[in-house]
PDB file of C-alpha atoms in Angstrom:
ATOM      1  CA  UNK A1172      98.284 -19.286 -76.083  1.00 69.00           C
ATOM      2  CA  UNK A1173      98.590 -23.000 -76.826  1.00 67.00           C
ATOM      3  CA  UNK A1174      98.029 -23.854 -80.511  1.00 68.00           C
ATOM      4  CA  UNK A1175      96.150 -27.096 -81.377  1.00 67.00           C
ATOM      5  CA  UNK A1176      98.154 -29.875 -83.021  1.00 66.00           C
ATOM      6  CA  UNK A1177      95.935 -29.609 -86.125  1.00 63.00           C
ATOM      7  CA  UNK A1178      97.399 -26.117 -86.627  1.00 63.00           C
ATOM      8  CA  UNK A1179     101.009 -27.089 -86.068  1.00 65.00           C
ATOM      9  CA  UNK A1180     101.052 -27.139 -82.255  1.00 69.00           C
ATOM     10  CA  UNK A1181     103.291 -25.052 -80.046  1.00 72.00           C
ATOM     11  CA  UNK A1182     102.506 -21.699 -78.525  1.00 72.00           C
ATOM     12  CA  UNK A1183     101.962 -18.180 -79.780  1.00 71.00           C
ATOM     13  CA  UNK A1184     102.408 -14.982 -77.783  1.00 74.00           C
ATOM     14  CA  UNK A1185      99.495 -12.588 -78.075  1.00 76.00           C
ATOM     15  CA  UNK A1186      99.887  -9.029 -76.864  1.00 78.00           C
ATOM     16  CA  UNK A1187      96.348  -7.993 -76.018  1.00 78.00           C
ATOM     17  CA  UNK A1188      95.942  -4.303 -76.744  1.00 78.00           C
ATOM     18  CA  UNK A1189      94.140  -1.988 -74.341  1.00 75.00           C
ATOM     19  CA  UNK A1190      90.537  -1.560 -75.400  1.00 76.00           C
ATOM     20  CA  UNK A1191      90.113  -4.862 -77.242  1.00 81.00           C
ATOM     21  CA  UNK A1192      86.602  -6.137 -76.679  1.00 83.00           C
ATOM     22  CA  UNK A1193      85.287  -9.671 -76.373  1.00 86.00           C
ATOM     23  CA  UNK A1194      85.045 -11.162 -79.850  1.00 87.00           C
ATOM     24  CA  UNK A1195      88.107  -9.360 -81.233  1.00 86.00           C
ATOM     25  CA  UNK A1196      89.884 -11.761 -83.619  1.00 88.00           C
ATOM     26  CA  UNK A1197      93.654 -12.063 -83.917  1.00 85.00           C
ATOM     27  CA  UNK A1198      94.938 -14.070 -86.900  1.00 84.00           C
ATOM     28  CA  UNK A1199      98.360 -15.732 -87.214  1.00 77.00           C
ATOM     29  CA  UNK A1200      99.775 -17.555 -90.186  1.00 78.00           C
ATOM     30  CA  UNK A1201     101.564 -20.753 -89.187  1.00 74.00           C
ATOM     31  CA  UNK A1202     103.811 -22.957 -91.283  1.00 70.00           C
ATOM     32  CA  UNK A1203     106.921 -22.411 -93.337  1.00 72.00           C
ATOM     33  CA  UNK A1204     106.190 -24.290 -96.530  1.00 71.00           C
ATOM     34  CA  UNK A1205     103.516 -23.285 -98.997  1.00 72.00           C
ATOM     35  CA  UNK A1206     101.573 -26.554 -98.675  1.00 72.00           C
ATOM     36  CA  UNK A1207     101.712 -26.420 -94.856  1.00 70.00           C
ATOM     37  CA  UNK A1208     100.477 -22.856 -94.231  1.00 73.00           C
ATOM     38  CA  UNK A1209      97.549 -22.557 -91.821  1.00 76.00           C
ATOM     39  CA  UNK A1210      95.731 -19.615 -90.339  1.00 79.00           C
ATOM     40  CA  UNK A1211      95.211 -19.647 -86.595  1.00 79.00           C
ATOM     41  CA  UNK A1212      92.444 -17.372 -85.326  1.00 84.00           C
ATOM     42  CA  UNK A1213      92.341 -16.448 -81.651  1.00 83.00           C
ATOM     43  CA  UNK A1214      89.135 -14.885 -80.321  1.00 85.00           C
ATOM     44  CA  UNK A1215      89.459 -12.607 -77.284  1.00 84.00           C
ATOM     45  CA  UNK A1216      87.266 -13.382 -74.271  1.00 85.00           C
ATOM     46  CA  UNK A1217      86.811 -11.059 -71.314  1.00 83.00           C
ATOM     47  CA  UNK A1218      87.102 -12.151 -67.737  1.00 84.00           C
ATOM     48  CA  UNK A1219      84.687 -10.796 -65.157  1.00 87.00           C
ATOM     49  CA  UNK A1220      86.152  -8.028 -63.070  1.00 88.00           C
ATOM     50  CA  UNK A1221      85.406  -8.087 -59.326  1.00 90.00           C
ATOM     51  CA  UNK A1222      84.511  -4.357 -59.208  1.00 91.00           C
ATOM     52  CA  UNK A1223      83.577  -3.172 -62.698  1.00 93.00           C
ATOM     53  CA  UNK A1224      81.149  -4.191 -65.420  1.00 93.00           C
ATOM     54  CA  UNK A1225      82.019  -3.293 -69.005  1.00 92.00           C
ATOM     55  CA  UNK A1226      79.367  -1.655 -71.180  1.00 92.00           C
ATOM     56  CA  UNK A1227      81.027  -0.972 -74.528  1.00 89.00           C
ATOM     57  CA  UNK A1228      83.853   1.448 -73.712  1.00 90.00           C
ATOM     58  CA  UNK A1229      82.208   2.524 -70.443  1.00 94.00           C
ATOM     59  CA  UNK A1230      82.731   0.893 -67.070  1.00 95.00           C
ATOM     60  CA  UNK A1231      80.008   0.645 -64.420  1.00 96.00           C
ATOM     61  CA  UNK A1232      80.816   0.631 -60.710  1.00 95.00           C
ATOM     62  CA  UNK A1233      78.091  -0.002 -58.126  1.00 94.00           C
ATOM     63  CA  UNK A1234      78.331   1.029 -54.493  1.00 92.00           C
ATOM     64  CA  UNK A1235      76.048   1.517 -51.504  1.00 91.00           C
ATOM     65  CA  UNK A1236      75.580   4.455 -49.169  1.00 89.00           C
ATOM     66  CA  UNK A1237      73.439   4.403 -46.030  1.00 88.00           C
ATOM     67  CA  UNK A1238      70.442   6.716 -45.695  1.00 85.00           C
ATOM     68  CA  UNK A1239      72.189   8.449 -42.779  1.00 86.00           C
ATOM     69  CA  UNK A1240      75.295   9.113 -44.891  1.00 87.00           C
ATOM     70  CA  UNK A1241      73.132  10.484 -47.707  1.00 84.00           C
ATOM     71  CA  UNK A1242      71.215  12.762 -45.328  1.00 84.00           C
ATOM     72  CA  UNK A1243      74.331  14.392 -43.890  1.00 86.00           C
ATOM     73  CA  UNK A1244      76.278  14.309 -47.186  1.00 86.00           C
ATOM     74  CA  UNK A1245      79.269  12.116 -47.827  1.00 88.00           C
ATOM     75  CA  UNK A1246      82.001  11.294 -50.291  1.00 90.00           C
ATOM     76  CA  UNK A1247      81.977   7.992 -52.134  1.00 90.00           C
ATOM     77  CA  UNK A1248      85.346   6.338 -52.727  1.00 92.00           C
ATOM     78  CA  UNK A1249      85.490   4.962 -56.278  1.00 94.00           C
ATOM     79  CA  UNK A1250      88.440   2.795 -57.404  1.00 92.00           C
ATOM     80  CA  UNK A1251      90.015   3.409 -60.806  1.00 91.00           C
ATOM     81  CA  UNK A1252      90.758   0.592 -63.221  1.00 85.00           C
ATOM     82  CA  UNK A1253      94.453  -0.258 -63.452  1.00 81.00           C
ATOM     83  CA  UNK A1254      95.435   2.144 -60.686  1.00 84.00           C
ATOM     84  CA  UNK A1255      95.933   2.115 -56.943  1.00 88.00           C
ATOM     85  CA  UNK A1256      94.342   5.570 -56.862  1.00 91.00           C
ATOM     86  CA  UNK A1257      90.660   6.276 -56.354  1.00 92.00           C
ATOM     87  CA  UNK A1258      88.202   9.111 -56.897  1.00 92.00           C
ATOM     88  CA  UNK A1259      86.198  10.726 -54.133  1.00 93.00           C
ATOM     89  CA  UNK A1260      82.753  11.687 -55.461  1.00 91.00           C
ATOM     90  CA  UNK A1261      80.710  14.051 -53.292  1.00 89.00           C
ATOM     91  CA  UNK A1262      77.102  13.126 -52.495  1.00 84.00           C
ATOM     92  CA  UNK A1263      75.121  16.228 -51.561  1.00 81.00           C
ATOM     93  CA  UNK A1264      73.522  16.371 -48.103  1.00 77.00           C
ATOM     94  CA  UNK A1265      69.816  15.596 -48.099  1.00 73.00           C
ATOM     95  CA  UNK A1266      69.935  13.082 -50.943  1.00 70.00           C
ATOM     96  CA  UNK A1267      66.852  10.898 -50.722  1.00 71.00           C
ATOM     97  CA  UNK A1268      66.770   9.152 -54.112  1.00 76.00           C
ATOM     98  CA  UNK A1269      67.062   5.379 -53.883  1.00 83.00           C
ATOM     99  CA  UNK A1270      69.624   5.417 -56.674  1.00 85.00           C
ATOM    100  CA  UNK A1271      71.921   8.092 -58.065  1.00 85.00           C
ATOM    101  CA  UNK A1272      74.097   7.807 -61.159  1.00 90.00           C
ATOM    102  CA  UNK A1273      77.225   9.855 -61.802  1.00 92.00           C
ATOM    103  CA  UNK A1274      79.231   9.837 -65.030  1.00 95.00           C
ATOM    104  CA  UNK A1275      82.966  10.504 -64.857  1.00 94.00           C
ATOM    105  CA  UNK A1276      84.222  11.353 -68.351  1.00 95.00           C
ATOM    106  CA  UNK A1277      87.346   9.626 -69.644  1.00 92.00           C
ATOM    107  CA  UNK A1278      87.777   7.104 -66.796  1.00 92.00           C
ATOM    108  CA  UNK A1279      86.412   4.010 -68.581  1.00 92.00           C
ATOM    109  CA  UNK A1280      88.067   1.569 -70.985  1.00 89.00           C
ATOM    110  CA  UNK A1281      90.659   2.828 -73.449  1.00 86.00           C
ATOM    111  CA  UNK A1282      89.331   2.828 -76.985  1.00 81.00           C
ATOM    112  CA  UNK A1283      91.097   0.667 -79.544  1.00 71.00           C
ATOM    113  CA  UNK A1284      92.219   3.538 -81.763  1.00 70.00           C
ATOM    114  CA  UNK A1285      93.476   6.787 -80.319  1.00 63.00           C
ATOM    115  CA  UNK A1286      94.021   8.225 -76.892  1.00 78.00           C
ATOM    116  CA  UNK A1287      90.388   8.496 -75.760  1.00 87.00           C
ATOM    117  CA  UNK A1288      88.644   6.473 -73.089  1.00 90.00           C
ATOM    118  CA  UNK A1289      85.053   5.637 -72.302  1.00 93.00           C
ATOM    119  CA  UNK A1290      83.349   6.893 -69.144  1.00 96.00           C
ATOM    120  CA  UNK A1291      83.115   5.516 -65.624  1.00 96.00           C
ATOM    121  CA  UNK A1292      79.467   5.280 -64.584  1.00 96.00           C
ATOM    122  CA  UNK A1293      79.062   5.228 -60.810  1.00 95.00           C
ATOM    123  CA  UNK A1294      75.750   3.872 -59.555  1.00 93.00           C
ATOM    124  CA  UNK A1295      75.119   4.791 -55.914  1.00 91.00           C
ATOM    125  CA  UNK A1296      72.366   2.888 -54.118  1.00 90.00           C
ATOM    126  CA  UNK A1297      70.762   4.139 -50.892  1.00 87.00           C
ATOM    127  CA  UNK A1298      70.351   1.364 -48.356  1.00 84.00           C
ATOM    128  CA  UNK A1299      69.816   0.765 -44.666  1.00 78.00           C
ATOM    129  CA  UNK A1300      72.983   0.458 -42.578  1.00 65.00           C
ATOM    130  CA  UNK A1301      72.277  -3.177 -41.675  1.00 49.00           C
ATOM    131  CA  UNK A1302      71.826  -4.066 -45.376  1.00 49.00           C
ATOM    132  CA  UNK A1303      75.066  -2.276 -46.304  1.00 51.00           C
ATOM    133  CA  UNK A1304      77.036  -4.121 -43.628  1.00 42.00           C
ATOM    134  CA  UNK A1305      75.609  -7.458 -44.709  1.00 38.00           C
ATOM    135  CA  UNK A1306      76.378  -6.785 -48.385  1.00 45.00           C
ATOM    136  CA  UNK A1307      79.955  -5.782 -47.592  1.00 44.00           C
ATOM    137  CA  UNK A1308      80.662  -9.155 -45.997  1.00 38.00           C
ATOM    138  CA  UNK A1309      79.202 -11.296 -48.811  1.00 38.00           C
TER     139      UNK A1309
END
């Protein structure tokens, strides 16, 4: 992270810890002499993720399934954050709800303290096949 000249200039390496949320403050003390000591505060900002939306420690993933797929039953492929692996969530045959929500425990963001993680919330939207194909290309 580049440090402004008013705080002594230069750069500082910040190791962002898993689970830090937007607004987390990291403070560094800069300067070697007592009359030249300055505090530098870095505030963490989150970047948008192309697949997931963060909601506290939970992650939300939205996907679409055609009415035909829902009627015969299908499996929804759900990517996992930070992994090349994915989950396959079954959708029971005969599903007719416009929207279904599944919660996968422990597959969300790591929490700042400890070994626990938030949940992955999968929102499945029923759509026509033409709408699904159009949405996949945009």
